XYZ file of C-alpha atoms in Angstrom:
526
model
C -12.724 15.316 -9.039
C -10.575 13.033 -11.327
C -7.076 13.777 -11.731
C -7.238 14.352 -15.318
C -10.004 17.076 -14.261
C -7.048 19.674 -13.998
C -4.919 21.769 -16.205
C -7.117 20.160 -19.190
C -10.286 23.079 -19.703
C -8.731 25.306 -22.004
C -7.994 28.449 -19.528
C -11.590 27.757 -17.615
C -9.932 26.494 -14.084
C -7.600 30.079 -13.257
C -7.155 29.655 -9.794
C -6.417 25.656 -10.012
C -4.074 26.521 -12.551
C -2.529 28.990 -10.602
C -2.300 26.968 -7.545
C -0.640 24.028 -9.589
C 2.298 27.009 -10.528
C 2.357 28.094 -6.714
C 2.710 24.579 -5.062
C 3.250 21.149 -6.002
C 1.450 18.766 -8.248
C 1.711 15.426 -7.211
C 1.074 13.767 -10.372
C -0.115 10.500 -9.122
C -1.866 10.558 -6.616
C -4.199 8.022 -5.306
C -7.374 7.686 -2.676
C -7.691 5.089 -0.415
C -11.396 4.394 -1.525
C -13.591 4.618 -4.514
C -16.508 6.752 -2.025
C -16.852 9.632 0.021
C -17.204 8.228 3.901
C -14.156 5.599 3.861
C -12.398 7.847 1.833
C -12.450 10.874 3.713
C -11.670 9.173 6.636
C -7.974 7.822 5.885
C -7.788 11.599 4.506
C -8.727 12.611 8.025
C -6.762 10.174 9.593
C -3.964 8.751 8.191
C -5.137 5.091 8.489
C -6.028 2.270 5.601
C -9.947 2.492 5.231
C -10.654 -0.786 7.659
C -8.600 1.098 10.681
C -10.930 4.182 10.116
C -13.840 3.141 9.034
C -16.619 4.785 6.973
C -20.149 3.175 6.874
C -23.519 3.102 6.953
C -25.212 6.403 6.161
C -22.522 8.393 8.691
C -23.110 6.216 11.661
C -19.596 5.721 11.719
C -16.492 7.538 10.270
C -13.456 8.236 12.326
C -13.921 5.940 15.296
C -13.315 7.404 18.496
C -9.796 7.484 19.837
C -7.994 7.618 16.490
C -6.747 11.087 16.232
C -7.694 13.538 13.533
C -6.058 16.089 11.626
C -8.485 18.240 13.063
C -7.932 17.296 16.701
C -4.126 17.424 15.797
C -4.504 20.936 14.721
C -6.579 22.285 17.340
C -4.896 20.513 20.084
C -1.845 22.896 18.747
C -3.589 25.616 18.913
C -5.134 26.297 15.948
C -8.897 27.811 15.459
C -10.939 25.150 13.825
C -13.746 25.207 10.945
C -15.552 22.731 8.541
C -17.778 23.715 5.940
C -19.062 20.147 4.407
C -21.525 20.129 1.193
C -22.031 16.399 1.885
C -24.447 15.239 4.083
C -22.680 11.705 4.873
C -19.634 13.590 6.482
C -22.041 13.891 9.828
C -20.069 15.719 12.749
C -21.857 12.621 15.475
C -19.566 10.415 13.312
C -16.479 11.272 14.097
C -15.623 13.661 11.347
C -16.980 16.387 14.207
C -13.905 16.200 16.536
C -11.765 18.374 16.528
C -13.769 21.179 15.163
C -15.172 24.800 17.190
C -17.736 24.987 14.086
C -19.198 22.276 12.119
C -21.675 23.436 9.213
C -22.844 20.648 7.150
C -25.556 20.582 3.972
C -29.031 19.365 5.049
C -29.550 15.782 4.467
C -32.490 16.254 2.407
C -30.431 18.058 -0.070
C -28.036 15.182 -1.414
C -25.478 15.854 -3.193
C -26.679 19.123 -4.368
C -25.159 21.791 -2.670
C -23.776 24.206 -4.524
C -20.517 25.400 -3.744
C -21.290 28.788 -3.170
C -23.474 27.709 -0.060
C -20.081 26.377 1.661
C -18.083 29.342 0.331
C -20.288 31.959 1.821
C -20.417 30.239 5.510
C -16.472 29.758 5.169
C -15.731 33.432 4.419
C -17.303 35.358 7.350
C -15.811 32.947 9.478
C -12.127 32.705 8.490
C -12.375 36.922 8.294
C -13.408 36.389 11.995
C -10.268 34.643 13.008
C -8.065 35.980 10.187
C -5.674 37.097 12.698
C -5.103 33.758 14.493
C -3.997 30.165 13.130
C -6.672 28.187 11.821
C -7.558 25.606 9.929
C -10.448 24.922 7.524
C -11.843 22.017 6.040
C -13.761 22.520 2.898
C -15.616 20.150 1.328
C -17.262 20.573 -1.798
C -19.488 18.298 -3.876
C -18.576 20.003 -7.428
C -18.043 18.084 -9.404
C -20.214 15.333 -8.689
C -22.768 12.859 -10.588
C -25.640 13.932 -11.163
C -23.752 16.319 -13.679
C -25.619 19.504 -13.321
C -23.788 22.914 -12.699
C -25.785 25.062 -10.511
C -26.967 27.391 -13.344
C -28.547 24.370 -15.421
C -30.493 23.412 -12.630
C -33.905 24.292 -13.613
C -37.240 22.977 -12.594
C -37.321 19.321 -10.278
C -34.054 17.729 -10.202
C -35.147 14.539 -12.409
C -35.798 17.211 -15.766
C -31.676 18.421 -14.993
C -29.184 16.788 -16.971
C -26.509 14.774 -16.595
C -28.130 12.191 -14.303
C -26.624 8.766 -14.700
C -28.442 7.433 -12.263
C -30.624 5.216 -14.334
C -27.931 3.537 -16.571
C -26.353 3.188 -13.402
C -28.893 1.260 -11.325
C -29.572 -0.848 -15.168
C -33.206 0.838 -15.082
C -32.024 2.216 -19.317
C -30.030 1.078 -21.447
C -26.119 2.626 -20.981
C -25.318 5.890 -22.415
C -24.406 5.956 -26.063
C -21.156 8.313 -27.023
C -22.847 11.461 -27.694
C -24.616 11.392 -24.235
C -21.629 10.373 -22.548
C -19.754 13.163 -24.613
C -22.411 15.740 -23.034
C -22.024 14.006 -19.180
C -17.969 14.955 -20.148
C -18.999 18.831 -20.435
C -21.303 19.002 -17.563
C -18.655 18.122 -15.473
C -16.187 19.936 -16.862
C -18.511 23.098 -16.355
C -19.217 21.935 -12.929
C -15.106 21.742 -12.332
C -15.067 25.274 -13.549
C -17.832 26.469 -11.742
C -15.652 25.020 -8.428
C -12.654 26.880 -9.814
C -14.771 30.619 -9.342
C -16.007 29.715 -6.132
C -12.287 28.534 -4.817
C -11.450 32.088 -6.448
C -14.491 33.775 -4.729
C -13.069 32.829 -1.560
C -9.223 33.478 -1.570
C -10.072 37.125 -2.826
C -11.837 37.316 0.072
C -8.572 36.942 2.233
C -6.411 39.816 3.683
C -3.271 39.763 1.306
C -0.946 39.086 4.389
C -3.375 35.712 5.940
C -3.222 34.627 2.153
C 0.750 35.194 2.386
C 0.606 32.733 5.500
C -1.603 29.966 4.399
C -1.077 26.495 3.519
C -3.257 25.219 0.797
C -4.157 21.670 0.138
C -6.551 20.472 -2.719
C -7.694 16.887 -3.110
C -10.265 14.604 -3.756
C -12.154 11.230 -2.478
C -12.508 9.957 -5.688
C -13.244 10.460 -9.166
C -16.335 9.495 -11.250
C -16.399 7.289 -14.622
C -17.992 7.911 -17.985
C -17.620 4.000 -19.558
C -13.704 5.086 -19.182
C -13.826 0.979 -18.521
C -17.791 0.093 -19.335
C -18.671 1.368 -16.074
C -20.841 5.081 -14.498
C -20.071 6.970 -11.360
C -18.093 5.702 -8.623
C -17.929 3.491 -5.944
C -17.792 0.347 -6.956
C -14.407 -0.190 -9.396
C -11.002 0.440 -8.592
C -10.160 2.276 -12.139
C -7.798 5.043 -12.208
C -10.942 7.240 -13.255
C -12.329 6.059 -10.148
C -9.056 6.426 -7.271
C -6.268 8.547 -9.060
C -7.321 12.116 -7.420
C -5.702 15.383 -7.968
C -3.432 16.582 -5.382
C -1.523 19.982 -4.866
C -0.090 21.469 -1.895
C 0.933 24.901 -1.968
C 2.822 26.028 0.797
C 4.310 29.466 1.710
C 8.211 29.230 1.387
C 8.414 25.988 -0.581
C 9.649 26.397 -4.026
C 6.768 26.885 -6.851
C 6.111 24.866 -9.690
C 7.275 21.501 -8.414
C 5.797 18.279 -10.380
C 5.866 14.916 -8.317
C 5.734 11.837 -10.436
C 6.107 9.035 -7.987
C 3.102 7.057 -6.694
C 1.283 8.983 -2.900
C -1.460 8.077 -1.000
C -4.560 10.535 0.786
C -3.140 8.840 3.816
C 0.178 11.055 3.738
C -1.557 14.152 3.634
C -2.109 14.117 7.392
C 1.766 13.105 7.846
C 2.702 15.632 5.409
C 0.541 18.431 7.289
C 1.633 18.126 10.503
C 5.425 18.205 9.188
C 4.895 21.314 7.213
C 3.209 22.890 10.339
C 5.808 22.027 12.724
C 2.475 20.016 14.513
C 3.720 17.993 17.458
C 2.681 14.399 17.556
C 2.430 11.606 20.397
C 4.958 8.648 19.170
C 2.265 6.607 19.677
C 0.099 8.314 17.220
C 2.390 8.803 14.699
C 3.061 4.761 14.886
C -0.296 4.203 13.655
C 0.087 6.167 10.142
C -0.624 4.222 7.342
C 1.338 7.479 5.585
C 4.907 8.801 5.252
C 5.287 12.763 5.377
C 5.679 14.359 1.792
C 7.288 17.362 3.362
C 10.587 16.648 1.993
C 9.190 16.491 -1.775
C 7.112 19.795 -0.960
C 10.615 21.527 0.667
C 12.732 20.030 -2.878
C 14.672 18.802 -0.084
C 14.253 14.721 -0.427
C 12.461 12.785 -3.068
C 9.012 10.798 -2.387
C 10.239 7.337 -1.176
C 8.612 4.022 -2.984
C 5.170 3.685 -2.162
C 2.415 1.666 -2.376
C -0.981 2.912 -3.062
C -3.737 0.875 -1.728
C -7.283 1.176 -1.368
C -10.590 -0.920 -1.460
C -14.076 -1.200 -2.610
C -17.411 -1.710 -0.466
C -20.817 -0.130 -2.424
C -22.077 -2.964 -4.385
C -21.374 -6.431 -4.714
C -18.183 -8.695 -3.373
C -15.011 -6.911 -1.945
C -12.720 -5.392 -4.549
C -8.851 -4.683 -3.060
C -6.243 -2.902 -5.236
C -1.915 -2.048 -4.879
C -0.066 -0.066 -7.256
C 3.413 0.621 -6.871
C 3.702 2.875 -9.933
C 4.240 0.260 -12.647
C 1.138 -2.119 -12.480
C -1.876 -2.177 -10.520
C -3.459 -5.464 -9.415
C -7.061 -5.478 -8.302
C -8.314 -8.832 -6.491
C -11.864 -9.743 -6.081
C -12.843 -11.971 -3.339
C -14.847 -13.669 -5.821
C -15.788 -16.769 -3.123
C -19.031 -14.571 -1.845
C -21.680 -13.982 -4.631
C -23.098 -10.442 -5.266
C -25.803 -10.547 -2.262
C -29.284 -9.173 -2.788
C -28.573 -5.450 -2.178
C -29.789 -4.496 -5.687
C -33.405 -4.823 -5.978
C -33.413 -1.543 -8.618
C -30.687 -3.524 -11.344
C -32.818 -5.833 -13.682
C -29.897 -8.317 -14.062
C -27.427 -7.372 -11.459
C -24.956 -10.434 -11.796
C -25.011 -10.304 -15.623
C -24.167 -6.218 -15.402
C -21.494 -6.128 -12.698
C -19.744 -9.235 -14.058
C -19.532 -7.790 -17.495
C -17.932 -4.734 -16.322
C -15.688 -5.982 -13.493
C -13.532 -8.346 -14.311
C -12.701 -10.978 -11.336
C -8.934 -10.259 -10.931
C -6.700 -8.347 -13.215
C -2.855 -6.738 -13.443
C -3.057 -3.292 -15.444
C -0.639 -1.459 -17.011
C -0.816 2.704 -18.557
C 0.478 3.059 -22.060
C 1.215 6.090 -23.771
C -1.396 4.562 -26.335
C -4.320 4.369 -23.247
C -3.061 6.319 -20.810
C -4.763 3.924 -17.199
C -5.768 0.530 -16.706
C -4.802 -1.350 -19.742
C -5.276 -5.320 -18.322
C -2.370 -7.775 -19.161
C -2.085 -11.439 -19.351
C 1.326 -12.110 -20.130
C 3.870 -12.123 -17.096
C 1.225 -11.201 -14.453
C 1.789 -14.873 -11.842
C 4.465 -12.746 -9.619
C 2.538 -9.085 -9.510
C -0.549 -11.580 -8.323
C 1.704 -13.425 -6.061
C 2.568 -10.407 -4.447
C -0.549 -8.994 -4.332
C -2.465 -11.714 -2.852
C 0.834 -12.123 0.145
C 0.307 -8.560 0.903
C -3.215 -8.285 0.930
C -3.601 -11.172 3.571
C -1.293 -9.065 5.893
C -3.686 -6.791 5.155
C -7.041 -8.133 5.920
C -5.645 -10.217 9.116
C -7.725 -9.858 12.357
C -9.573 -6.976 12.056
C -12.517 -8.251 13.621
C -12.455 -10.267 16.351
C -12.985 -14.028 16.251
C -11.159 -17.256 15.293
C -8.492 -16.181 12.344
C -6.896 -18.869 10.082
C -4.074 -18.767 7.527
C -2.180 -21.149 5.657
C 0.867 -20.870 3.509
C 3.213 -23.581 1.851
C 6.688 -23.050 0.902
C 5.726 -22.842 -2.713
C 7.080 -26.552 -4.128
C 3.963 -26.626 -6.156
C 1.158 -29.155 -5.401
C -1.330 -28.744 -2.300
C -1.251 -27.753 1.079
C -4.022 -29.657 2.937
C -4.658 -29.090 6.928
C -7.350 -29.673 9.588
C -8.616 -27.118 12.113
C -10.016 -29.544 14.513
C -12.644 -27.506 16.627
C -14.114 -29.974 19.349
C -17.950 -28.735 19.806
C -18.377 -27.556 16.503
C -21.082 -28.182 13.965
C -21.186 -25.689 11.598
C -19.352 -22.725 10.827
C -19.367 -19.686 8.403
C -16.403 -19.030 7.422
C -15.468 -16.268 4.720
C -11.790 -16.874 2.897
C -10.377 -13.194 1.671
C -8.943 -13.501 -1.878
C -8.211 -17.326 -2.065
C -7.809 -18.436 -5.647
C -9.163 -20.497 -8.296
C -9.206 -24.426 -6.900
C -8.916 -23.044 -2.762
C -11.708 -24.177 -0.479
C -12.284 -24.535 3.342
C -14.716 -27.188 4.035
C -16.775 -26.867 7.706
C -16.985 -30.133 9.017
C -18.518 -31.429 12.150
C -15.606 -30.324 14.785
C -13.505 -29.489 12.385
C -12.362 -27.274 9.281
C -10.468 -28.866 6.455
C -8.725 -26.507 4.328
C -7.175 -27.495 1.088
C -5.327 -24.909 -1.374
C -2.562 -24.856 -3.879
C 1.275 -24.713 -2.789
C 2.270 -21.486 -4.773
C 3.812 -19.428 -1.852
C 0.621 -17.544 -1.474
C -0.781 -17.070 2.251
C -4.565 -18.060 2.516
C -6.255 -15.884 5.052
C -9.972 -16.956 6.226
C -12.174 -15.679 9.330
C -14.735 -18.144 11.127
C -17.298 -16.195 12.699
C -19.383 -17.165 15.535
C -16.624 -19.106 17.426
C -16.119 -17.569 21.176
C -13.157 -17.210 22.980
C -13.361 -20.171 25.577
C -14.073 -22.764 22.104
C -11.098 -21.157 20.016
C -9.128 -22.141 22.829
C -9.555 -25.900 22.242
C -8.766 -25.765 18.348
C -5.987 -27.917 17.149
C -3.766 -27.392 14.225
C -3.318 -30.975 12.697
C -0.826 -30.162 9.231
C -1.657 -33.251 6.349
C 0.422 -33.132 3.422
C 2.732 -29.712 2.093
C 1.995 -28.350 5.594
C 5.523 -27.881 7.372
C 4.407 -26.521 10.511
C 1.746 -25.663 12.597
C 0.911 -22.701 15.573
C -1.592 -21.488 17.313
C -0.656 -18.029 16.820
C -0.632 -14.989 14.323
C 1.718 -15.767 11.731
C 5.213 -13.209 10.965
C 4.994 -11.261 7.589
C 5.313 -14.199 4.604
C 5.723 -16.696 7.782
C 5.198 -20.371 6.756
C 2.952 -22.984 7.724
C -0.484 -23.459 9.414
C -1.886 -20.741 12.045
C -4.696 -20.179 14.099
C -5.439 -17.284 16.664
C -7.984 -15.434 18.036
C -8.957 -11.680 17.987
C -11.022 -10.716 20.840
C -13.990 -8.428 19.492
C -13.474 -4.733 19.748
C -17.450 -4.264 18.583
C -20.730 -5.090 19.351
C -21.536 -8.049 17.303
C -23.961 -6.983 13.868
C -27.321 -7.256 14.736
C -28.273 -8.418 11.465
C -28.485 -12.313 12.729
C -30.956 -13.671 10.052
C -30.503 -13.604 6.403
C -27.161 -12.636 6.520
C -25.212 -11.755 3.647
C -21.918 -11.647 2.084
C -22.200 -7.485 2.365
C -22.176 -7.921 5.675
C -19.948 -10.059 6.368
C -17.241 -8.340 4.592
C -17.972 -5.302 6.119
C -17.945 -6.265 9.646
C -14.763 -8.199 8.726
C -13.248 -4.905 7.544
C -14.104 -3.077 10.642
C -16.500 -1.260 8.246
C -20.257 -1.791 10.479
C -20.757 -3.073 14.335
């Protein structure tokens, strides 16, 4: 569900609406992905999408010993329930723990599970425990592309409408306006259809549990209808795609609150264990990614600057965004080529490249109200962006790490890894810039970039512990220092260190591509 999916149907979403006036709207609010699985699981658990990773058809999600809400909630003492419409959410994956009962739709029906399926499995149980603390989890897959509300689904799914699937994969032509204008009211009938099953199910509810319950609605994502020349989801970081509604109703807190400033998925879990008085290991809590909204919910404290992050990882080279609530930067770590993962697109690098430009600041107008790209004063929002996204990306894999940043004078920073033993190397930079390169060379790695202040961050894999240990750091020109250790946040100089593997190594040895590479780099696949 998009954020703009609410409020906007002309009286056809009664119990969102309501909900908005009984809670708070936070009025930008932003997932952590642009798909379901890693998505979900910084919604689950609080962490950036490469510390709880979601991958590869379910076979992973929350990894194990990162705590859940779930487990949170139970551990307190809370009865525990999930009711799941999508099949990737698989309860072996992670997304299980925590809960007494896991239903989930059959694999074998997609994404089309109504939501009445999930409503009518949540209501006998929750009347079961009505008179205990629980906590339910449902997950609903309306709306969702193919655009078909349950009542237009007649005869085999490829004669419903609303099925993008074919522009999408380049197999037609895209959608001219009048089709995309039809896609628009699918899935604003599908968002009302939700809105009567949501309904369905709190009428079900004794009037006292409903008096006692905390409500929180949000979404992993949105979908896009050429909002920016693209379909779907999954693969752009557009607000269509990542801005996601989210309202938290809570008995006692005042009603009709409106939130403007920027929050994340990942402070829901924060947020929930606040509002629940929740007790949490230090530890735990250390390893939140998210703040607690509480305060904002309570009117007690205002929502403290944030940064919204989130990532990309369905088709083609790694896309990264931050917004801070006045411009967005997306970077594209456009030194990996879209890999061969698209056999159905007729001209994959011709259709993605149209549509997703390399790197890009954006800006919302009153005149276009998301993503507007700018040109004109961008160097220092890029700057920033690329700084923080290196801290972001650092070590999370294991092997040899490398990162390099001048003091900004202008001009080039050249260095040498010297690796004794060595004869070749793959190495994959994250986010280095037009001009950057690292060059393997036999027992060594030279790495040559600009002097603008920005840190380089680059991972070479298949370098074991014992031959990291001989590497030496030999700064040329514009290189100040040099350590063989992980560099301090915006920490000068060169720096080399080693992360020991937490994984099996990826089994996919031959024929490897830049898909997995990133992936496994991200924590994303074994």
């Amino acid at each position: 569900m998009r954020a703009d999916a609410l409020g906007r149907h002309d009286g056809r979403t009664p119990f969102l609406d309501r909900l908005a006036r009984d809670g708070t709207v936070f009025e930008r609010a932003y997932a952590q992905a642009s798909w379901t699985l890693p998505s979900i699981s910084s919604l689950l658990a609080g962490r950036w999408p490469a510390e709880s990773p979601g991958w590869s058809e379910g076979t992973q999600g929350i990894p194990p010993g990162v705590a859940s809400l779930a487990e949170l909630l139970h551990g307190a003492g809370m009865r525990s329930a999930a009711f799941v419409s999508n099949p990737l959410l698989k309860e072996n994956s992670g997304f299980g723990r925590g809960f007494e009962s896991y239903w989930a739709s059959r694999v074998e029906d997609g994404v089309l599970t109504p939501a009445a399926v999930a409503v009518d499995h949540a209501i006998p149980w929750i009347a079961a425990h009505r008179k205990e603390r629980f906590f339910v989890l449902l997950h609903l897959m309306d709306p969702h592309d193919p655009y078909c509300p349950p009542a237009r689904r007649v005869g085999p799914p490829g004669a419903w409408p609303g099925n993008p699937d074919p522009a999408f994969t380049g197999a037609v032509p895209m959608p001219d306006a009048a089709t995309i204008a039809s896609w628009k009211g699918l899935y604003a009938e599908e968002v009302s259809y939700l809105d009567a099953q949501l309904a369905r199910l709190f009428a079900s509810l004794d009037p006292e549990v409903r008096a006692r319950t905390a409500v929180v609605l949000t979404a992993d994502h949105g979908e896009e209808f050429l909002d920016h020349g693209f379909l779907k989801h999954a693969v752009t970081l557009f607000d269509e795609a990542v801005h996601v509604p989210l309202i938290v109703q809570m008995p006692g807190a005042p009603a009709g609150r409106r939130v403007s400033q920027v929050v994340r998925l990942v402070d829901v879990v924060p947020t929930l264990t606040d509002l629940l008085a929740v007790p949490v290991a230090e530890p735990v809590r250390a390893r939140w990614a998210g703040v607690s909204l509480a305060p904002a919910i309570r009117a007690t404290a205002p929502v403290p600057p944030l940064l919204a992050m989130g990532e990309t990882f369905g088709f083609g080279p790694l896309r990264w965004y931050v917004f801070d609530g006045r411009r967005k930067v997306v970077l594209f770590n456009k030194d990996h080529r879209i890999p061969n993962e698209l056999p159905a697109l007729k001209n994959p690098n011709e259709w993605l490249t149209k549509n997703l430009p390399a790197e890009g600041v954006y800006v919302s107008t009153a005149e276009a109200p998301s993503d507007v790209r700018i040109t004109d004063g961008v160097e220092e929002d890029l700057r920033r962006a690329h700084n923080l996204a290196s801290r972001y990306v650092s070590g999370k894999i294991g092997g040899l790490w490398l990162a390099v940043r001048g003091p900004g004078h202008g001009g080039r920073t050249d260095v040498s890894f010297a690796l004794p033993g060595i004869e070749t190397a793959h190495v994959i930079p994250f986010f280095w810039r037009d001009g950057d390169a690292v060059r393997p060379q036999k027992g060594a790695l030279e790495v040559h970039v600009a002097d603008d202040g920005i840190t380089r961050v680059a991972v070479v894999l298949g370098v074991d512990e014992a031959s990291a240990r001989a590497l030496q750091v030999l700064p040329k020109d514009g290189a100040a220092s040099a350590h063989l250790r992980r560099p301090g946040p915006d920490e000068e100089g060169a720096f080399a260190w080693y992360e020991k593997e937490s994984r099996p190594a990826a089994s996919a040895a031959a024929g490897r591509t830049e898909m997995l590479f990133r992936l496994r780099a991200l924590g994303y696949i074994n």
